[in-house]
PDB file of C-alpha atoms and ligand atoms in Angstrom:
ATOM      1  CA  UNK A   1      10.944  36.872   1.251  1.00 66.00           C
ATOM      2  CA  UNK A   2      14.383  37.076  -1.232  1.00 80.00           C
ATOM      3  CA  UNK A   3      15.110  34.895  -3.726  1.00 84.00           C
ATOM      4  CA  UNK A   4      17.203  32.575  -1.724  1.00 82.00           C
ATOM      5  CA  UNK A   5      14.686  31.843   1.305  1.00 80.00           C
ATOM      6  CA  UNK A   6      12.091  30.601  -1.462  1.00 83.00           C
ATOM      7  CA  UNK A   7      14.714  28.166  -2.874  1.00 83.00           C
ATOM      8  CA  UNK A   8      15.351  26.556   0.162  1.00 79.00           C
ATOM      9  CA  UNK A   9      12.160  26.036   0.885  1.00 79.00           C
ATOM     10  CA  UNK A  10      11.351  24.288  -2.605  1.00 81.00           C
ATOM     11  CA  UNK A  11      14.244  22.631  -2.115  1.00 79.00           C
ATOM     12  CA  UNK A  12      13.010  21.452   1.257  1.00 75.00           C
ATOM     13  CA  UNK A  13      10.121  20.807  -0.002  1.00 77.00           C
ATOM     14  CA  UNK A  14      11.225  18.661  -2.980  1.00 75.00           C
ATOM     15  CA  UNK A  15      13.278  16.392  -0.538  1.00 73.00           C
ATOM     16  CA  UNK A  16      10.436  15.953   1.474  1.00 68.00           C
ATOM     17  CA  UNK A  17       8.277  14.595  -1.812  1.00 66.00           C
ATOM     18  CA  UNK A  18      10.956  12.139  -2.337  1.00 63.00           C
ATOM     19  CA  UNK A  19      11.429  10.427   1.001  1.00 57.00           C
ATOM     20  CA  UNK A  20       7.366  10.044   1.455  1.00 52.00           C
ATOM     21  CA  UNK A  21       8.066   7.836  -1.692  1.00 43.00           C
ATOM     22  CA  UNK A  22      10.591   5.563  -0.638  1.00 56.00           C
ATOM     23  CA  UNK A  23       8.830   2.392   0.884  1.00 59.00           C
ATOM     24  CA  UNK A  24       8.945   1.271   4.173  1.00 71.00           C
ATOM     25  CA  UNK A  25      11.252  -1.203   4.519  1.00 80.00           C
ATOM     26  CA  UNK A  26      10.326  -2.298   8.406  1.00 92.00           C
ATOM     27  CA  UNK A  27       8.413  -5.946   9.256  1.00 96.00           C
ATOM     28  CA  UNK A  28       6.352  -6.247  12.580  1.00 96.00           C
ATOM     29  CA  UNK A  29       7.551  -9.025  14.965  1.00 96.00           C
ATOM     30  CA  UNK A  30       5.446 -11.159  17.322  1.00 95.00           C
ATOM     31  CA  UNK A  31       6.905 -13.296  19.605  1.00 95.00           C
ATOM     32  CA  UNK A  32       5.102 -17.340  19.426  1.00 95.00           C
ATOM     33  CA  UNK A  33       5.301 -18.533  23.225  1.00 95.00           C
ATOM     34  CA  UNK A  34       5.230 -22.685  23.138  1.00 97.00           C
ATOM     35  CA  UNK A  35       2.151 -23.760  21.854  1.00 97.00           C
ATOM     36  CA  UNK A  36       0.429 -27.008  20.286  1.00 97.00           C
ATOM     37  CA  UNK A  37      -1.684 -27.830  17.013  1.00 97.00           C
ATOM     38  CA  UNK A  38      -3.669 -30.700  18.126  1.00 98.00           C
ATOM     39  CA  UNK A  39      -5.507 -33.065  15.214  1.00 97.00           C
ATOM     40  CA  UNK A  40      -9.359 -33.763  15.522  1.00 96.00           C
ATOM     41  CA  UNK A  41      -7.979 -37.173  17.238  1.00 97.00           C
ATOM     42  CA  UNK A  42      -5.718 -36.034  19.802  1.00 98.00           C
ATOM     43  CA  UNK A  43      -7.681 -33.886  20.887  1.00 98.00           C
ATOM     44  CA  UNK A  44     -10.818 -35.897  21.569  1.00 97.00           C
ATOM     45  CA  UNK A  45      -8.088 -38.387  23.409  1.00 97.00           C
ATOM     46  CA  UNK A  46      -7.243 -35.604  25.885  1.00 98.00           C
ATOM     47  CA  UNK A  47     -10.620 -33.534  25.869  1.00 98.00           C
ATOM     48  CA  UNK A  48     -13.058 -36.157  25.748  1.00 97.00           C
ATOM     49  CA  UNK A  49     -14.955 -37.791  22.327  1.00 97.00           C
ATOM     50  CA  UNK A  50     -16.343 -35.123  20.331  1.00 95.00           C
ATOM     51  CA  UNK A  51     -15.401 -32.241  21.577  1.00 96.00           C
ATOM     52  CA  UNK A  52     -14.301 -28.647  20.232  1.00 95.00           C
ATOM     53  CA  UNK A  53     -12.125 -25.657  21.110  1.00 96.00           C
ATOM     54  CA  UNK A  54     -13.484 -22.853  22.367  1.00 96.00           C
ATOM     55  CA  UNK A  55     -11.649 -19.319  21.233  1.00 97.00           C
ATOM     56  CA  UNK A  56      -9.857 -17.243  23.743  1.00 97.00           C
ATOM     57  CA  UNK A  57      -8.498 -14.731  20.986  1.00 96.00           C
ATOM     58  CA  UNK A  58      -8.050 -14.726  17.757  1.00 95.00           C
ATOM     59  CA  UNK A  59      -4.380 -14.509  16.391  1.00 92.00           C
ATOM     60  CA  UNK A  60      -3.030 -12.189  13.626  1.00 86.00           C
ATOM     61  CA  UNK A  61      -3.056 -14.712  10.390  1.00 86.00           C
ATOM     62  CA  UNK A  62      -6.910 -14.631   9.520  1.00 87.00           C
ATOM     63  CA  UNK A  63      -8.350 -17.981  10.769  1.00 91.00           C
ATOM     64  CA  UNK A  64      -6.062 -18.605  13.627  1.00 92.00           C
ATOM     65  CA  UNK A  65      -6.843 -18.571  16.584  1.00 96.00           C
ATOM     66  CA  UNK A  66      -6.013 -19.224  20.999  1.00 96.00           C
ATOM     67  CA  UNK A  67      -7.868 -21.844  22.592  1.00 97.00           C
ATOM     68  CA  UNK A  68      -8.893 -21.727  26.146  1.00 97.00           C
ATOM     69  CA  UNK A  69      -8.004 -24.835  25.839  1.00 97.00           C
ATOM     70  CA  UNK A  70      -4.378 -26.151  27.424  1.00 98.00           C
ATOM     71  CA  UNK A  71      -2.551 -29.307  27.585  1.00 98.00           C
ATOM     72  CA  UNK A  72       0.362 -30.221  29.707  1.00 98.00           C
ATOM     73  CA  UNK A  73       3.737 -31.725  27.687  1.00 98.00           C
ATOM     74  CA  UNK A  74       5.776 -33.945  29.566  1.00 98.00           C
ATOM     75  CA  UNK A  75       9.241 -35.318  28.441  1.00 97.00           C
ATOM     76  CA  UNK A  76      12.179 -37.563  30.321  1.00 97.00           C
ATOM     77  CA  UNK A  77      13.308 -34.834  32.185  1.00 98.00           C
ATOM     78  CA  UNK A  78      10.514 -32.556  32.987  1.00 97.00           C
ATOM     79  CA  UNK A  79       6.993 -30.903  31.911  1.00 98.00           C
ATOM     80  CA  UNK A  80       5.842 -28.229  31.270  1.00 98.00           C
ATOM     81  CA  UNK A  81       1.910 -27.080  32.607  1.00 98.00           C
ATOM     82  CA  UNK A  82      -0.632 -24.580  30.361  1.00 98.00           C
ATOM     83  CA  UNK A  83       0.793 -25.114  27.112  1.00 98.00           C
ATOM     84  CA  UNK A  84      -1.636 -23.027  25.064  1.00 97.00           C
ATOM     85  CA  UNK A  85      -3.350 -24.995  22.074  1.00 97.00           C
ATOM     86  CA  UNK A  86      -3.808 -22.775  19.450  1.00 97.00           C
ATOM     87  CA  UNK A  87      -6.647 -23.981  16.354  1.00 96.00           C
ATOM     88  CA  UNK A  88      -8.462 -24.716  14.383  1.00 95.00           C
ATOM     89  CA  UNK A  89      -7.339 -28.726  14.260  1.00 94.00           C
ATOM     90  CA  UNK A  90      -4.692 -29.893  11.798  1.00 94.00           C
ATOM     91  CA  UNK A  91      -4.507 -32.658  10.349  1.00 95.00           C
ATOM     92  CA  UNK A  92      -1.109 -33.522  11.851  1.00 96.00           C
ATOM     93  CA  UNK A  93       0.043 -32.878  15.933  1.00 97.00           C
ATOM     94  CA  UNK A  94       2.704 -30.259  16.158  1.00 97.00           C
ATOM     95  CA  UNK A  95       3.950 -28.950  19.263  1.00 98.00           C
ATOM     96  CA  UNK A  96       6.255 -26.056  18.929  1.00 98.00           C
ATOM     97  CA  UNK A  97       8.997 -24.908  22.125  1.00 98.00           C
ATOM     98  CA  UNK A  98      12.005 -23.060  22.453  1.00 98.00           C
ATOM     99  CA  UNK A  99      15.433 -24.426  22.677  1.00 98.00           C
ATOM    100  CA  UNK A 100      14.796 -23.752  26.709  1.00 98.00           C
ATOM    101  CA  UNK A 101      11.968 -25.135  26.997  1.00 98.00           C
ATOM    102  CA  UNK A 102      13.468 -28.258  25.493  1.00 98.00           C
ATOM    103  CA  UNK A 103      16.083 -28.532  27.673  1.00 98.00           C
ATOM    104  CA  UNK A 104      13.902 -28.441  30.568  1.00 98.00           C
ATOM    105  CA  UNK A 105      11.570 -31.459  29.213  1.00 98.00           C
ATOM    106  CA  UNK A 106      14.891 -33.237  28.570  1.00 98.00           C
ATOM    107  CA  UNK A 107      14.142 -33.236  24.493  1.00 98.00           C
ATOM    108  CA  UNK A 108      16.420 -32.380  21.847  1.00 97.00           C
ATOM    109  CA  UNK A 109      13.814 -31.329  19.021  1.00 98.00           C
ATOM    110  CA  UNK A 110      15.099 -30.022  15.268  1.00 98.00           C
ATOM    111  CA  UNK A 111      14.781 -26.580  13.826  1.00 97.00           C
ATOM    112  CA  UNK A 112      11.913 -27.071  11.368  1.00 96.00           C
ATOM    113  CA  UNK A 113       9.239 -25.129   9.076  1.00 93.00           C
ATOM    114  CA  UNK A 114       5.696 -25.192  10.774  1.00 91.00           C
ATOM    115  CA  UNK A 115       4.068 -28.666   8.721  1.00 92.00           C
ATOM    116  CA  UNK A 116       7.597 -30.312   8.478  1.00 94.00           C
ATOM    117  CA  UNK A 117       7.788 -33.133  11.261  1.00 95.00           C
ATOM    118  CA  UNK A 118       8.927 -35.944   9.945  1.00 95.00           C
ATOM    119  CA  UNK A 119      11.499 -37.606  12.283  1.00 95.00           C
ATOM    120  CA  UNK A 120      11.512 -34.944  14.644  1.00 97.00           C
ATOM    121  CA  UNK A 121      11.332 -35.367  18.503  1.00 97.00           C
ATOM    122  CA  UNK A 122       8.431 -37.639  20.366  1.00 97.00           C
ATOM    123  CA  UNK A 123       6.220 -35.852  23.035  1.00 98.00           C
ATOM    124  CA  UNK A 124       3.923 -36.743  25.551  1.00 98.00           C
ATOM    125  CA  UNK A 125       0.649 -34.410  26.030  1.00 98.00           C
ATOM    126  CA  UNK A 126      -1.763 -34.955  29.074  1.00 98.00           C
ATOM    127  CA  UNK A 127      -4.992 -33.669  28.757  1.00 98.00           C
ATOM    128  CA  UNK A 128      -7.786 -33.510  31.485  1.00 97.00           C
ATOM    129  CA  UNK A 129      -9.460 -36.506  29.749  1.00 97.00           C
ATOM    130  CA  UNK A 130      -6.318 -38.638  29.058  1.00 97.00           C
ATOM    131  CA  UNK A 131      -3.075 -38.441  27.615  1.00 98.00           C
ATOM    132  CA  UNK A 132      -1.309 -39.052  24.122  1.00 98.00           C
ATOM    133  CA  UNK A 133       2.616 -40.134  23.385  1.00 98.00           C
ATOM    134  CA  UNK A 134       3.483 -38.696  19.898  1.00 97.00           C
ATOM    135  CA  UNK A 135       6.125 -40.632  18.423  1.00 97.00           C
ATOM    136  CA  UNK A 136       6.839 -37.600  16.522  1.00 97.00           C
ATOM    137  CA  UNK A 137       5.852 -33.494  16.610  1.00 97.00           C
ATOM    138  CA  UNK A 138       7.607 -31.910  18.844  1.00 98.00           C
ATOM    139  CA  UNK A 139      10.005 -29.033  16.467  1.00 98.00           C
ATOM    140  CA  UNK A 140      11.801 -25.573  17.371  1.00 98.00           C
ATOM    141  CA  UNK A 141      10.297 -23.438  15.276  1.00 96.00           C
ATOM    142  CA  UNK A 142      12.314 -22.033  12.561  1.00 96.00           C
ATOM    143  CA  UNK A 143      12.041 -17.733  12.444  1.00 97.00           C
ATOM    144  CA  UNK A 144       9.976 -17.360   9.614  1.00 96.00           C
ATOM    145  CA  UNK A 145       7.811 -14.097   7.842  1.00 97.00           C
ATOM    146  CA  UNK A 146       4.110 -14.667   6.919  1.00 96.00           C
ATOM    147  CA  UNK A 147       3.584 -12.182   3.768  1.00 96.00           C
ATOM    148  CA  UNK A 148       0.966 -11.513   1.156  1.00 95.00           C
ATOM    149  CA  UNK A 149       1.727 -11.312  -2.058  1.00 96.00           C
ATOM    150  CA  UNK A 150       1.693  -7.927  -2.209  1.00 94.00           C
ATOM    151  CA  UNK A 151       4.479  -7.514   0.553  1.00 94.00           C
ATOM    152  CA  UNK A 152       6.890 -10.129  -1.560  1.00 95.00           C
ATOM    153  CA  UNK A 153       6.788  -7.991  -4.629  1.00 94.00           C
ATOM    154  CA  UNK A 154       7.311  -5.173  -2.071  1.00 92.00           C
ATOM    155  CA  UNK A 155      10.623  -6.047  -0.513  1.00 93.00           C
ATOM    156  CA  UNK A 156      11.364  -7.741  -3.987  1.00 92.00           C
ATOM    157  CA  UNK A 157      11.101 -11.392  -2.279  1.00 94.00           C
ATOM    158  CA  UNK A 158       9.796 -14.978  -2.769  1.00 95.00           C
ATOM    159  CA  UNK A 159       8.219 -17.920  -1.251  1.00 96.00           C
ATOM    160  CA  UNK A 160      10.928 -20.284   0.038  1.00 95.00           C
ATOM    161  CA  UNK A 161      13.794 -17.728   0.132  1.00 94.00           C
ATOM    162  CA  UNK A 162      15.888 -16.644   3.529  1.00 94.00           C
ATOM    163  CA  UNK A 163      16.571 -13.269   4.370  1.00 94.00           C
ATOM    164  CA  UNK A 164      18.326 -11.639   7.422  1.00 95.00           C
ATOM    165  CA  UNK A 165      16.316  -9.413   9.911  1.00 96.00           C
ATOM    166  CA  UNK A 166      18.071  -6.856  11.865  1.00 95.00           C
ATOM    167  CA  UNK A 167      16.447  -5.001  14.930  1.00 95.00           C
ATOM    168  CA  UNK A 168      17.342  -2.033  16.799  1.00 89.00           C
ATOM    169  CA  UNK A 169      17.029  -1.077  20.248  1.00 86.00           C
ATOM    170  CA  UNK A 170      19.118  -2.044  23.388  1.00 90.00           C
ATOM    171  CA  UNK A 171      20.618  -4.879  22.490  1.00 94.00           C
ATOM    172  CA  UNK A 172      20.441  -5.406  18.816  1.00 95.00           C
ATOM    173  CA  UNK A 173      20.891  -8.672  17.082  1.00 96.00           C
ATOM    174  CA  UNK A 174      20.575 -10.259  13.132  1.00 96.00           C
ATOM    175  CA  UNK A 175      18.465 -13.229  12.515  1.00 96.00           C
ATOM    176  CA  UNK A 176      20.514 -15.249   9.800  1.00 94.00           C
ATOM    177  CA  UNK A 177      17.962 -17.673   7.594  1.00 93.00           C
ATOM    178  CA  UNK A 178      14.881 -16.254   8.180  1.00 95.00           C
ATOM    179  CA  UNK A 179      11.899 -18.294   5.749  1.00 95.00           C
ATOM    180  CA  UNK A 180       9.964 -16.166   3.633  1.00 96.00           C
ATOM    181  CA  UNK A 181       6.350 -17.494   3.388  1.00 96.00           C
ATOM    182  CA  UNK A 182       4.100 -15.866   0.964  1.00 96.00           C
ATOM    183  CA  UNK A 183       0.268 -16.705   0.915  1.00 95.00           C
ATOM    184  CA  UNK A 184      -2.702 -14.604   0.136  1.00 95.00           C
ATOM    185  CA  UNK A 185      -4.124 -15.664   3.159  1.00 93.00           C
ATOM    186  CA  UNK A 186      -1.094 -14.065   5.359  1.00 93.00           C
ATOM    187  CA  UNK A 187      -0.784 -10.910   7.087  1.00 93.00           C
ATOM    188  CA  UNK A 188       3.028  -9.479   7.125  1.00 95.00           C
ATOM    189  CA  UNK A 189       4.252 -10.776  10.345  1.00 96.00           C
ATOM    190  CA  UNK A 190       7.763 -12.080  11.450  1.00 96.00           C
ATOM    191  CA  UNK A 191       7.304 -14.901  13.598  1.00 96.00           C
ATOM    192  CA  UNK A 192      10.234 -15.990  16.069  1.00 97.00           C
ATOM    193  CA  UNK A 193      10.088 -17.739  19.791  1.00 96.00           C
ATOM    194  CA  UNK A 194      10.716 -16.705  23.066  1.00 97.00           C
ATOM    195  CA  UNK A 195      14.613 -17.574  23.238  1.00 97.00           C
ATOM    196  CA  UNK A 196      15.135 -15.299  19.819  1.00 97.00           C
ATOM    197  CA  UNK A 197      12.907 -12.567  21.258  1.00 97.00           C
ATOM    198  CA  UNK A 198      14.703 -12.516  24.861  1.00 96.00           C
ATOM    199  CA  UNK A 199      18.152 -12.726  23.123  1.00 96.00           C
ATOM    200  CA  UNK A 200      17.302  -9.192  21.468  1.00 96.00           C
ATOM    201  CA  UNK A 201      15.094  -8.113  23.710  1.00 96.00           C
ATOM    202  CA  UNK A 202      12.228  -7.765  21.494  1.00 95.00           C
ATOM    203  CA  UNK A 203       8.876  -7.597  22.507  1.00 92.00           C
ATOM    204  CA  UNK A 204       5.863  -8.187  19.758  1.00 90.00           C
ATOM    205  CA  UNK A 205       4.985  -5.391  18.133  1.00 89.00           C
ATOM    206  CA  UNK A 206       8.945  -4.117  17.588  1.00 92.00           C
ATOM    207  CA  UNK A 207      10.379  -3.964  14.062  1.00 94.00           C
ATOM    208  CA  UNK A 208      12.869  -5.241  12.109  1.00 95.00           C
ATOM    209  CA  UNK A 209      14.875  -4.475   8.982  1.00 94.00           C
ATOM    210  CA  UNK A 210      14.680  -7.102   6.311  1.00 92.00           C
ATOM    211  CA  UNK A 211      17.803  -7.916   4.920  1.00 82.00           C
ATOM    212  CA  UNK A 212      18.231 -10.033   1.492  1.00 67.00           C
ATOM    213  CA  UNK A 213      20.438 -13.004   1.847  1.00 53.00           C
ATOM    214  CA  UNK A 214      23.834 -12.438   0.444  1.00 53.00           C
ATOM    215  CA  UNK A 215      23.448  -8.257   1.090  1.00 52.00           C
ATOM    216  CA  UNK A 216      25.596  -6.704   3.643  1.00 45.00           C
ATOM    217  CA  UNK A 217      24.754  -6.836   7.181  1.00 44.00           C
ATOM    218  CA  UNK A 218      24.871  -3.364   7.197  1.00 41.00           C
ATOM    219  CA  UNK A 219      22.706  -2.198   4.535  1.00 39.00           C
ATOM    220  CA  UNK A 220      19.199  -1.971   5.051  1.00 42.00           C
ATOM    221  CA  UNK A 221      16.782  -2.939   2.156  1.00 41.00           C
ATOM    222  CA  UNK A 222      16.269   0.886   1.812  1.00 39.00           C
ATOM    223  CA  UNK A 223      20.132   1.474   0.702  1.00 38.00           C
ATOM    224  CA  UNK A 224      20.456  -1.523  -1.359  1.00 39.00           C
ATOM    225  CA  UNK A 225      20.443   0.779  -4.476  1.00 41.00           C
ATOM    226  CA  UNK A 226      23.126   3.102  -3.938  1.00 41.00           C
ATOM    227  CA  UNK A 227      22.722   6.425  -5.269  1.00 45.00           C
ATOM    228  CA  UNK A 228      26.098   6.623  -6.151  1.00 47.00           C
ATOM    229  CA  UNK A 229      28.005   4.376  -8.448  1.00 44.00           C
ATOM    230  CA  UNK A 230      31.920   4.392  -8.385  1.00 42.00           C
ATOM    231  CA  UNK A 231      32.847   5.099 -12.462  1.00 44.00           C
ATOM    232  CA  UNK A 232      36.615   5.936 -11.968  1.00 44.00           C
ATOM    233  CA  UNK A 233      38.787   7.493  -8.930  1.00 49.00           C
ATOM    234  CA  UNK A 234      37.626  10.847  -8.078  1.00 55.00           C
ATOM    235  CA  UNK A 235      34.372  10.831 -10.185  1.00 62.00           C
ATOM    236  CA  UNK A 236      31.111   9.552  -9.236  1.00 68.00           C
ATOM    237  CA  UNK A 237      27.640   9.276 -11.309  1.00 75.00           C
ATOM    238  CA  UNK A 238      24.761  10.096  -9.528  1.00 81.00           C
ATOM    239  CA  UNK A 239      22.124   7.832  -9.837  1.00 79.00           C
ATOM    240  CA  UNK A 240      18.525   9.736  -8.212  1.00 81.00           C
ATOM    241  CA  UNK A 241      16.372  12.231 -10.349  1.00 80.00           C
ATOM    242  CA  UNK A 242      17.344  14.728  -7.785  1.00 84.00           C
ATOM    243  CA  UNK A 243      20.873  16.020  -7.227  1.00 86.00           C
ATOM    244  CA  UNK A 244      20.381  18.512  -4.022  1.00 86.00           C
ATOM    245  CA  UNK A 245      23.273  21.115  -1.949  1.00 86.00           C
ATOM    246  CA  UNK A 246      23.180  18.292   0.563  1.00 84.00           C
ATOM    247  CA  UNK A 247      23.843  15.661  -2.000  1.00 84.00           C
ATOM    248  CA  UNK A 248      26.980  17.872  -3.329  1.00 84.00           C
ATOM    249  CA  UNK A 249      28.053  18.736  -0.157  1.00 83.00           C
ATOM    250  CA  UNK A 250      28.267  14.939   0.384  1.00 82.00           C
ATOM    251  CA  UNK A 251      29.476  13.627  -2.159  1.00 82.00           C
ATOM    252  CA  UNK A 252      33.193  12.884  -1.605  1.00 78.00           C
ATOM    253  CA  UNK A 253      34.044  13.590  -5.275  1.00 79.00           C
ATOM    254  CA  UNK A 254      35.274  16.993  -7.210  1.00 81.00           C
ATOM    255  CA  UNK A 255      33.726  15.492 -10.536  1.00 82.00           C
ATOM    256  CA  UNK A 256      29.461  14.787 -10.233  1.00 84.00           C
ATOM    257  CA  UNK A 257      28.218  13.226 -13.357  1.00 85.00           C
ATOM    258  CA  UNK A 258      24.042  13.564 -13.449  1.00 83.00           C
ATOM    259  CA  UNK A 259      22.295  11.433 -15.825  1.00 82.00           C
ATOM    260  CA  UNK A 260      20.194  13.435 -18.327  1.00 80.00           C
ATOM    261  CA  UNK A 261      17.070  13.678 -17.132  1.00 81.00           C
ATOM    262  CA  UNK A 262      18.415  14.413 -13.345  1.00 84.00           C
ATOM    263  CA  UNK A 263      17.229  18.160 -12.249  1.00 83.00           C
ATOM    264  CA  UNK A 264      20.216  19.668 -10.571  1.00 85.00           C
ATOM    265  CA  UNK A 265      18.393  22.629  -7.643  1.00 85.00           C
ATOM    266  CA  UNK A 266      19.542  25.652  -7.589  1.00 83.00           C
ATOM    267  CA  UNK A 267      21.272  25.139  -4.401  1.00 85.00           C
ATOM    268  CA  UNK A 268      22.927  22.325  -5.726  1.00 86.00           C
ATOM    269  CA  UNK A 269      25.140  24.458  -8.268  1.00 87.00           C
ATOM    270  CA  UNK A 270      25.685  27.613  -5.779  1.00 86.00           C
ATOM    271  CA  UNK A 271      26.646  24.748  -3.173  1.00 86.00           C
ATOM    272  CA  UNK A 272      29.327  23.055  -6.158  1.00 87.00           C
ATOM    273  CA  UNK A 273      30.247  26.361  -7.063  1.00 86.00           C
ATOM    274  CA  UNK A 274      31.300  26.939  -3.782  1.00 85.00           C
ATOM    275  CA  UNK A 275      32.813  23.565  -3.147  1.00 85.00           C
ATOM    276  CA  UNK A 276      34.919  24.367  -6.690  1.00 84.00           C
ATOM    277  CA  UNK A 277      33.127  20.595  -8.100  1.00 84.00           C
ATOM    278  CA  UNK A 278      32.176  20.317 -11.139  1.00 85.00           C
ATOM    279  CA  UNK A 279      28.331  19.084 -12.162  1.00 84.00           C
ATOM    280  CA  UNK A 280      28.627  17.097 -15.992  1.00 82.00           C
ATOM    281  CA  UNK A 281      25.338  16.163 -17.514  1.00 81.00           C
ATOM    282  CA  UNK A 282      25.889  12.712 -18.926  1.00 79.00           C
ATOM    283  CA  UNK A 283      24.013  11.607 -22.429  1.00 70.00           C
TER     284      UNK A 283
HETATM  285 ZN1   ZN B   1       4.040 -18.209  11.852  1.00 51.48          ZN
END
């Protein structure tokens, strides 16, 4: 093997080392059909006096979980049958439906965080033991991300803060003011509803690209730091530990200042040798 066969290969190598370390940058998505959080009261008014969900599955944030259980919600214009009840109770009623769905019951809910109904729309749920008018609890869920802790310092984000997501695929689409929610108790999950999912076409399971608020549309978390920092025209410093023949050959500039500590390949200096630019080591 000559000399030259062996470099590329290190230098293969080398690159390879550095993208296993760059972080994933991707959130799952799962797709929340209408539902209902009943309390302990409602749902003894339209179960019966005493009684308890049963568990059909349980759901992806530890603790949560699909009833068996449905209810039927009925508004001025229409209802809507085998709305799944998902538990344990809460303390408050919530019913959560897509802008669609709300249209069809003849309802004009808010956009709200799961907990938040205060004023929000009044629903009617009928049970197979009797039926209760909530003068308030019916909400369009706002797009949200459940994260651990972990996860926030991860994608360098907090509780309370809105990001964008971006998805690929078919048709893709940006979800403006998406809630971060951090919790120990959460699993990383992005959590939108049926009209968001079939506007993208995304199915649960698919990814998205988080998205800082503020950032470019077009820059993915992973590119946020930009290698390359604009000094003056025609000279750029290069930012990585690495400077590679594919970074030089890149690089639109004649002039490549490396910090210090930066190792410059061996194929990196043939390549700007070649390419007449010049490599400066910076102090
Ligand atoms: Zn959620």
């Amino acid at each position: 093997m000559n000399e030259q066969a062996i470099r590329t290969i290190v230098e293969e190598v080398i690159q390879q080392l550095v993208k296993k370390d760059s972080r994933p940058n991707t959130i799952p998505i799962a797709v929340s059909a209408r539902h209902c959080h009943l309390s302990q009261d409602d749902l003894e008014m339209l179960f019966g006096k005493g009684y308890e969900l049963s568990k059909k599955a349980d759901l992806s944030q530890p603790g949560q979980f699909a009833a068996n259980e449905t209810v039927v919600i009925v508004g001025p214009r229409g209802s809507i049958e085998k709305v799944r009840i998902l538990g344990p109770a809460r303390s408050l009623t919530q019913v959560e439906v897509s802008k669609t769905d709300a249209v069809k019951l003849g309802l004009n809910p808010p956009v709200r965080e799961s907990g938040n109904i205060a004023s929000s729309a009044s629903i009617t749920l009928v049970g197979p033991k009797g039926s209760v008018f909530k003068n308030e609890g019916l909400i369009i869920a706002q797009a949200h991300i459940h994260m651990h802790p972990d996860d926030a310092a991860h994608f360098g984000v907090e509780n309370g803060e809105y990001v964008r997501i971006r998805t690929d695929g078919e048709r893709p689409v940006s979800f403006e003011k998406v809630l971060i929610r951090v919790s120990p108790r959460y699993k990383l999950e992005m959590h939108i509803d049926t009209d968001e999912a079939n506007s993208g076409l995304i199915t649960s399971g698919q990814a998205g690209v988080l998205v800082k608020d503020g950032e470019s549309q077009a820059r993915p978390l992973a590119t946020l730091k930009d290698p390359v920092q604009p000094m003056e025209p025609g000279a750029v410093i290069f930012q990585k530990n690495l400077l590679t023949k594919r970074d030089v050959q890149a690089l639109q500039s004649d002039m490549i200042s490396v910090r210090k500590g930066t190792i410059v390949t061996p194929l990196a200096r043939d390549a700007a040798r070649e390419l007449k630019k010049t490599i400066q080591v910076m102090d």
